[in-house]
Coordinates of C-alpha atoms in Angstrom, one line a residue:
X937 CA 39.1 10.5 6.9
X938 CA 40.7 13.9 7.9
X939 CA 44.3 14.4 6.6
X940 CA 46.9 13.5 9.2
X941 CA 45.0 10.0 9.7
X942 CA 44.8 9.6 5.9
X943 CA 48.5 10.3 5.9
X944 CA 49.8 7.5 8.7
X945 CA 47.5 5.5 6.4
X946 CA 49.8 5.5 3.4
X947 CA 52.7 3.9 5.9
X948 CA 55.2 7.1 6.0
X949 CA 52.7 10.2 6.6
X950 CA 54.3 12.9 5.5
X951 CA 57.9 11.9 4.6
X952 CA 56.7 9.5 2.6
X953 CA 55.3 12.5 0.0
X954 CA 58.5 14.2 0.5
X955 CA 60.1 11.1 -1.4
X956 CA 57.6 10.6 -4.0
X957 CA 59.4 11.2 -6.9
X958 CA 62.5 8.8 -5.4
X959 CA 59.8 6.1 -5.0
X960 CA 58.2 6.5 -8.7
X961 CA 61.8 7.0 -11.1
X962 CA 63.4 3.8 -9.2
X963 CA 63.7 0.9 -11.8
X964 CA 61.5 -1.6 -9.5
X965 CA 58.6 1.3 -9.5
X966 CA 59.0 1.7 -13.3
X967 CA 59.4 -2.1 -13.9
X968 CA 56.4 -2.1 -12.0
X969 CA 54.4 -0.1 -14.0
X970 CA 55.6 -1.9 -17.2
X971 CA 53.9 -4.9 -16.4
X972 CA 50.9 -3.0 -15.6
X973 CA 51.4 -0.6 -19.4
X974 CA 52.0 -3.9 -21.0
X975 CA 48.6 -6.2 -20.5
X976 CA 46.6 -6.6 -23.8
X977 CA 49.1 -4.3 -25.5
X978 CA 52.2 -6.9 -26.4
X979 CA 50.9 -7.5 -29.7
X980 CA 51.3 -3.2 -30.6
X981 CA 54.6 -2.7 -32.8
X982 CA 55.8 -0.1 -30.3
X983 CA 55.7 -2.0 -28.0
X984 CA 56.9 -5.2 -29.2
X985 CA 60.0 -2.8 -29.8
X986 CA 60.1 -1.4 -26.0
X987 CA 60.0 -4.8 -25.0
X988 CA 63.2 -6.1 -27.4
X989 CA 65.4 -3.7 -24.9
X990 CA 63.3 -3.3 -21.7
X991 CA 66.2 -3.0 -19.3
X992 CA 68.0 -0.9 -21.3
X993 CA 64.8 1.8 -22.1
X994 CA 63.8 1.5 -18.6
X995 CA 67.4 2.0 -16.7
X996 CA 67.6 5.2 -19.4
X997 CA 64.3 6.0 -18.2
X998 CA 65.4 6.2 -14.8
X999 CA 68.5 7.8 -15.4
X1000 CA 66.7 10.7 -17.0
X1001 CA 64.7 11.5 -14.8
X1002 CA 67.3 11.1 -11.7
X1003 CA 69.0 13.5 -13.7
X1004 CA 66.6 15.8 -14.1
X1005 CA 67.1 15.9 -18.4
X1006 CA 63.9 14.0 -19.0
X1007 CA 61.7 15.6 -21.7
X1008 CA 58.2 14.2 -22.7
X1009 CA 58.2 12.9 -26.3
X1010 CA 55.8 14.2 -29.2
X1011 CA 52.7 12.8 -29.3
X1012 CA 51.5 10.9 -32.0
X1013 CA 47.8 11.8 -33.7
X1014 CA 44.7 9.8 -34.6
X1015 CA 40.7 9.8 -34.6
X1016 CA 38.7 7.2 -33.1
X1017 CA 34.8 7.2 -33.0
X1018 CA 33.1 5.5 -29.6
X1019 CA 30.5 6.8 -31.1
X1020 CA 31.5 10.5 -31.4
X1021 CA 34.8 11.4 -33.1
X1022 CA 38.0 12.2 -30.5
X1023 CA 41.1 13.2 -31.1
X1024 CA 43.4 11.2 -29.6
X1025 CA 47.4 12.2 -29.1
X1026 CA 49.5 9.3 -28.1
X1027 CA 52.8 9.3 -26.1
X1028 CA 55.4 7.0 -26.8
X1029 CA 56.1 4.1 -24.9
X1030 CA 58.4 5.1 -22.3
X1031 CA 56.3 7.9 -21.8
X1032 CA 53.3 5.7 -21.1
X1033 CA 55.2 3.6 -18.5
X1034 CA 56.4 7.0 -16.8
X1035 CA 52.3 8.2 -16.8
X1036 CA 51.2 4.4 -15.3
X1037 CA 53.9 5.1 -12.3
X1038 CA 52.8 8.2 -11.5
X1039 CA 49.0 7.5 -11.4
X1040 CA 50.2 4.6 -9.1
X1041 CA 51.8 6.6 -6.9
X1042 CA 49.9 9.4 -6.4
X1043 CA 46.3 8.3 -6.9
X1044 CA 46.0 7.2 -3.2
X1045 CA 46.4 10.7 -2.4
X1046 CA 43.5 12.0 -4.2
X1047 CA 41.1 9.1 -4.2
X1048 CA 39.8 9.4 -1.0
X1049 CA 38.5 13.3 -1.4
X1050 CA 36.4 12.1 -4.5
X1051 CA 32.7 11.6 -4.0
X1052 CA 31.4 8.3 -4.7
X1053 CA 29.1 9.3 -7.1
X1054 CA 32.0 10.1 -9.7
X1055 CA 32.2 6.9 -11.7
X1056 CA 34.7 7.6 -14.4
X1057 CA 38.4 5.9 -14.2
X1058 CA 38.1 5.0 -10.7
X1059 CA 38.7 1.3 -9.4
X1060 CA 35.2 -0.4 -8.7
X1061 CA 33.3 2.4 -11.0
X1062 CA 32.7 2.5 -14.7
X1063 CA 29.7 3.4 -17.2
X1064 CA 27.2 0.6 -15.6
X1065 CA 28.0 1.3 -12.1
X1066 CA 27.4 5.2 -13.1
X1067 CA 24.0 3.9 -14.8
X1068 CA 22.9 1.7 -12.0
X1069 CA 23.2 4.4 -9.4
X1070 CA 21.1 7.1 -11.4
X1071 CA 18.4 4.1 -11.1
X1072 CA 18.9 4.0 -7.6
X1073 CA 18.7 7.7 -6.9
X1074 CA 15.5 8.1 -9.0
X1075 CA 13.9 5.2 -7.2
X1076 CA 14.8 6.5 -3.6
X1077 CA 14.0 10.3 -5.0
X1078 CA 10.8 9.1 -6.6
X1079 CA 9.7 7.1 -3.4
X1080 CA 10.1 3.9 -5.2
X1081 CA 8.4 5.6 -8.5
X1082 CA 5.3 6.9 -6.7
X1083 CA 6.5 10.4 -7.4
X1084 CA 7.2 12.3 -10.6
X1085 CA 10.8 13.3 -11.2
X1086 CA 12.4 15.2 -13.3
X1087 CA 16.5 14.6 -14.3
X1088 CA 18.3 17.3 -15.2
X1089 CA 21.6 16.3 -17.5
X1090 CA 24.4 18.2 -18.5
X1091 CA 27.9 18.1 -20.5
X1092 CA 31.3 20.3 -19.8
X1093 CA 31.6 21.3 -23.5
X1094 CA 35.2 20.4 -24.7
X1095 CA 36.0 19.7 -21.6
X1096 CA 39.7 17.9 -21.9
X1097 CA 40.6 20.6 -24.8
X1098 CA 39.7 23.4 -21.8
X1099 CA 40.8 22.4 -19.1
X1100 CA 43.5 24.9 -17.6
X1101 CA 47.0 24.2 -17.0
X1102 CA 47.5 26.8 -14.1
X1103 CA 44.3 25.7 -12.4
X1104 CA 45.0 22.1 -12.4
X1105 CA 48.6 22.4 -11.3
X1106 CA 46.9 24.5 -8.2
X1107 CA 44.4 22.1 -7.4
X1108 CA 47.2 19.2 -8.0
X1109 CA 49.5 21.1 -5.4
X1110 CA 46.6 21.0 -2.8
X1111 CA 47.8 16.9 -1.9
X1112 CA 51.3 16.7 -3.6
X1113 CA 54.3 18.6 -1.4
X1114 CA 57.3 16.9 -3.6
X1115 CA 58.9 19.3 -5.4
X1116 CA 60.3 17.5 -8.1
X1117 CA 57.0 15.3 -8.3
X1118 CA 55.1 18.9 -8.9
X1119 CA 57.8 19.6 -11.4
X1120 CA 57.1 16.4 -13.6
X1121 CA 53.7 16.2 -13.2
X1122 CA 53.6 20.0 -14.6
X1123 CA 56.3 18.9 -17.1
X1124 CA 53.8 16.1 -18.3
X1125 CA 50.6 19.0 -18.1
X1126 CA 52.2 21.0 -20.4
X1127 CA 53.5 19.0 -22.7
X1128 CA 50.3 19.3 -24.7
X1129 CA 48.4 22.0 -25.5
X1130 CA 44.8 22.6 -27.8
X1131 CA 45.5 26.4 -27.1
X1132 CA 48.0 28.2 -24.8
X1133 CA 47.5 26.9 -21.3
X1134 CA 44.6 25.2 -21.9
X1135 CA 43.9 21.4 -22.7
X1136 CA 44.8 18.1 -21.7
X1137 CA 45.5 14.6 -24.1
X1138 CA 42.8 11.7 -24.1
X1139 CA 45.4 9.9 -24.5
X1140 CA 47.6 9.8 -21.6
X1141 CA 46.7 7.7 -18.4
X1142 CA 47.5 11.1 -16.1
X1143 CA 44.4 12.5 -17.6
X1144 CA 42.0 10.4 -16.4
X1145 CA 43.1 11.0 -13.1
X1146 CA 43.5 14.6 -13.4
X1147 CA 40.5 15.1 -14.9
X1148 CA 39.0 13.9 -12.1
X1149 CA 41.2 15.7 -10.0
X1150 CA 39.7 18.9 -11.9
X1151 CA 36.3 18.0 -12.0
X1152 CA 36.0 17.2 -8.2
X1153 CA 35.7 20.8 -7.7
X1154 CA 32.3 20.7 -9.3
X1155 CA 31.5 17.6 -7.2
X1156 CA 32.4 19.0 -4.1
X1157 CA 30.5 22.7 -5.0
X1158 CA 27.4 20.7 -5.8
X1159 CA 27.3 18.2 -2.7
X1160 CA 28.7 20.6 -0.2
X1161 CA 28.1 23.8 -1.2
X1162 CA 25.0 23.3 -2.8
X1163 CA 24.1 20.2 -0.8
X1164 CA 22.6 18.0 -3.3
X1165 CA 23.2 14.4 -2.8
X1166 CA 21.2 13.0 -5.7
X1167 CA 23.9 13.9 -8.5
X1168 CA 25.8 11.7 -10.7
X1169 CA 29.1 12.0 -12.8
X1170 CA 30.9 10.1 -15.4
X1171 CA 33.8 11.8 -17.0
X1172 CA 32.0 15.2 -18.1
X1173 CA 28.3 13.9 -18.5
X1174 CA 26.3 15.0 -15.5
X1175 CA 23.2 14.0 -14.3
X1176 CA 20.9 15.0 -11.1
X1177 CA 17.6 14.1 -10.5
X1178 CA 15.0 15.7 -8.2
X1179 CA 11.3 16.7 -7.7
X1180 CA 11.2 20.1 -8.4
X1181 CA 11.7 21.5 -11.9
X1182 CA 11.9 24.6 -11.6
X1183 CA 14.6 24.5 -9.1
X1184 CA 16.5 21.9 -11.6
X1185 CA 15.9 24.7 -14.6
X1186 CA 17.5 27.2 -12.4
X1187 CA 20.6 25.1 -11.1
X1188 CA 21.8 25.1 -14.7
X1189 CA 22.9 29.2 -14.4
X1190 CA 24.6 28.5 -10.8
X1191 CA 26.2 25.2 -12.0
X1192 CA 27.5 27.4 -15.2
X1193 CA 28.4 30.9 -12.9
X1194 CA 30.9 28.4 -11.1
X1195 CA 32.5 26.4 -13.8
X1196 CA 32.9 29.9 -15.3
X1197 CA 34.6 31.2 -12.3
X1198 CA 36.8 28.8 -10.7
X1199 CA 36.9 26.5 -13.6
X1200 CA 37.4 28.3 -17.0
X1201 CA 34.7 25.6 -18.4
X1202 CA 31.2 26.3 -20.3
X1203 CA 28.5 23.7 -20.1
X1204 CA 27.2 22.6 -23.9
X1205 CA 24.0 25.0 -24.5
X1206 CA 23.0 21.7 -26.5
X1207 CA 23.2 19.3 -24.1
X1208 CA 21.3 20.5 -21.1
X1209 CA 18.7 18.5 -21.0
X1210 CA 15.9 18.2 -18.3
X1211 CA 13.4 15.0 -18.5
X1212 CA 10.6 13.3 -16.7
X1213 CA 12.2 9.9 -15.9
X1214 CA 9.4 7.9 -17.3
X1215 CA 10.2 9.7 -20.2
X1216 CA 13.4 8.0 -20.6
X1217 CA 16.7 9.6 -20.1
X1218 CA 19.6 9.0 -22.0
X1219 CA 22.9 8.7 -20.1
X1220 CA 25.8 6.9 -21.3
X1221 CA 25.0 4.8 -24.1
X1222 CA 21.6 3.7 -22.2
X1223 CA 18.0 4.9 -21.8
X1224 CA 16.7 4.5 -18.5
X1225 CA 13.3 4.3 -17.9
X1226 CA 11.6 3.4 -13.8
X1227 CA 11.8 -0.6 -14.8
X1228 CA 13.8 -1.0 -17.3
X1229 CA 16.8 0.3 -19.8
X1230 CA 17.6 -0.2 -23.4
X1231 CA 20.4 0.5 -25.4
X1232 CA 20.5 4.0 -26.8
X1233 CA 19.4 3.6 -30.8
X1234 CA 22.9 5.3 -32.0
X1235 CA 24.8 2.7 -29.8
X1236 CA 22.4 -0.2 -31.5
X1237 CA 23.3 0.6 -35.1
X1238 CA 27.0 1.1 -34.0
X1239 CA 27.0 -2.7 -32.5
X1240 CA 25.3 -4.2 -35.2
X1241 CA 27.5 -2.6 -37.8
X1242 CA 30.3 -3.4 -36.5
X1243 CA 29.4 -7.0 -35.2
X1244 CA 31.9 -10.4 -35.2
X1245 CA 32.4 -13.0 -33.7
X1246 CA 35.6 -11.5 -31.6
X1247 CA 33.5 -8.6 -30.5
X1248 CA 30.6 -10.9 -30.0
X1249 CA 30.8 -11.6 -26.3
X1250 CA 31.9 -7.9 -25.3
X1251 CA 28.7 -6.7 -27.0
X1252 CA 26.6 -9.5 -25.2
X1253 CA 28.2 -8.5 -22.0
X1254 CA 27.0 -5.1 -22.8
X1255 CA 23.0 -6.5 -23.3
X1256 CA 23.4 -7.9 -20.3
X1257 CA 23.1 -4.5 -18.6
X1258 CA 19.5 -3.3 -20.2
X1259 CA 16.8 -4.9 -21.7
X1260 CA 18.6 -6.2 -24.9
X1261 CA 16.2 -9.7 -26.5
X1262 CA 15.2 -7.9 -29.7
X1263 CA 18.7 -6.9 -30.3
X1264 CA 20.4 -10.4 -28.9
X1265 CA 17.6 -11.6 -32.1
X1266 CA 19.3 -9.2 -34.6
X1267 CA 22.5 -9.9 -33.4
X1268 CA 21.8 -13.6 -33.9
X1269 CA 20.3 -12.9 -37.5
X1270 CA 23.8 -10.8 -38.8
X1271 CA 25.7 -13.6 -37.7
X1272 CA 24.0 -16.2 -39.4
X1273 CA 24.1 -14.3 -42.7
X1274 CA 28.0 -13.4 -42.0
X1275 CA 28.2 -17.2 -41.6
X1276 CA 26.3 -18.2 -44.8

């Protein structure tokens, strides 16, 4: 879709992104967006406290912004492990509705210059539609497994805490023309900070989107410039699969030469990995083999460690994916000794 049809698409072309920012600080846009923040987290303390004056913080919301005296609040600090451990910095509340109107304003504008083989955060995507279609490129590569392929993976290293402010503001400026939209969106950027200028929170909503926004540079360099089709990316994991192995071995300098130049990002030295597929290859909590796939041994131990009856049939949901009978027998023998 070029530009100008993309734009009568959205209903108001081009005057329509001149009143962006109108259209995401009215109440009904933020109200909006509260009742998209608020599902599954009404039970959260902050929350429940949000909620005790909603008019009230949302009209304040609005005013500060219309204003123009809106600052982003601290964020507030913890660790999770999924399995690694991140560091996640939370806004508050308010914050979090403000992030959930943007991204539903101004994701239409970006979404349809993505590739479709960029899984991560996107409506219809996800970690077993990623998996799925690195089957389906292997099979159609490997002429239905007659072939030998080899996949070549590889991971941005830090990626969120290095991704750079200036850069992404550019590349955000490329499909935003509202002034005071660019001006809150780079009020939002650099709010946080791992070093000057560089790094973006795990835990805002905006950064999934911008991170994709960011990282479609390497998509489109690979595709386009490069012209290979058989690529896959979730998040910062990348995988491509072809024939030749040597010409895989030597993408990974090219791949690196751009992310250095345009992107201020270094692949992990640890993490490029290049495997025969019926070796197995590990990509995002699975490994995939030609005819079947089975839960990565790290991801195992994890389930069963952590294994209840609440989690139960998110974890069975996730067997459902690979081939999971020995550990749907495990998962049955915990329980049983949980329950006796």
């Amino acid at each position: 879709m070029n530009e100008r049809n993309f734009e009568r698409n959205l209903g108001g072309g081009v005057n329509r992104r001149h009143k962006l920012f109108s259209e995401i600080i009215s109440v009904k846009n933020l109200l909006l967006a509260w009742h998209e923040f608020k599902r599954g987290k009404l039970k959260k303390r902050d929350v429940q406290e949000f909620v005790l004056n909603l008019e009230d913080h949302l009209f304040t919301l609005h005013d500060d912004l219309a204003q123009g005296t809106y600052s982003h609040s601290p964020y507030t600090s913890f660790f999770v492990r999924d399995p690694k451990l991140r560091h996640i910095h939370k806004p508050a509340v308010r914050d979090r509705i403000l992030h959930h109107a943007i991204v539903l304003s101004i994701e239409p504008l970006f979404e349809p210059y993505f590739i479709f083989n960029s899984y991560s955060s996107r409506l219809g995507k996800g970690t077993h539609a990623a998996v799925a279609q690195l089957r389906r490129l292997a099979w159609h590569v490997s002429r239905n497994n007659t072939k030998t392929i080899w996949i070549l993976q590889c991971d941005v290293r830090k990626f969120f805490d290095s991704v750079d402010h200036d850069i992404l503001l550019r590349l955000v400026r490329r499909r935003i023309i509202d002034d005071n939209l660019l001006g809150l969106i780079e009020r939002i950027v650099r709010s946080y900070h791992t070093t000057p200028g560089k790094g973006i929170p795990l835990g805002n909503l905006t950064s999934q989107l911008l991170s994709n926004v960011y990282l479609n540079e390497l998509d489109q360099f690979i595709t386009k410039r490069l012209g290979i089709q058989n690529y896959v990316r979730y998040a910062d994991d990348i995988a491509i699969v072809g024939r030749n192995k040597i010409a895989l071995e030597g993408l990974t300098s090219v791949i690196q030469e751009f992310l250095d130049e345009k992107l201020k990002l270094t692949l992990h030295p640890r993490k490029i990995i290049l495997r025969k597929w019926h070796q197995g290859v590990d990509f995002l909590g699975y490994v995939v083999f030609p005819h079947y796939s089975i839960l990565r041994t790290k991801t195992k131990r994890r389930m069963l460690r952590r294994l209840n009856q609440k989690n139960l049939q998110s974890y069975l949901g996730i067997l459902r994916h690979c081939r999971g009978y020995g550990v749907k027998t495990q998962i049955g023998t915990v329980l049983n000794v949980g329950s006796g």
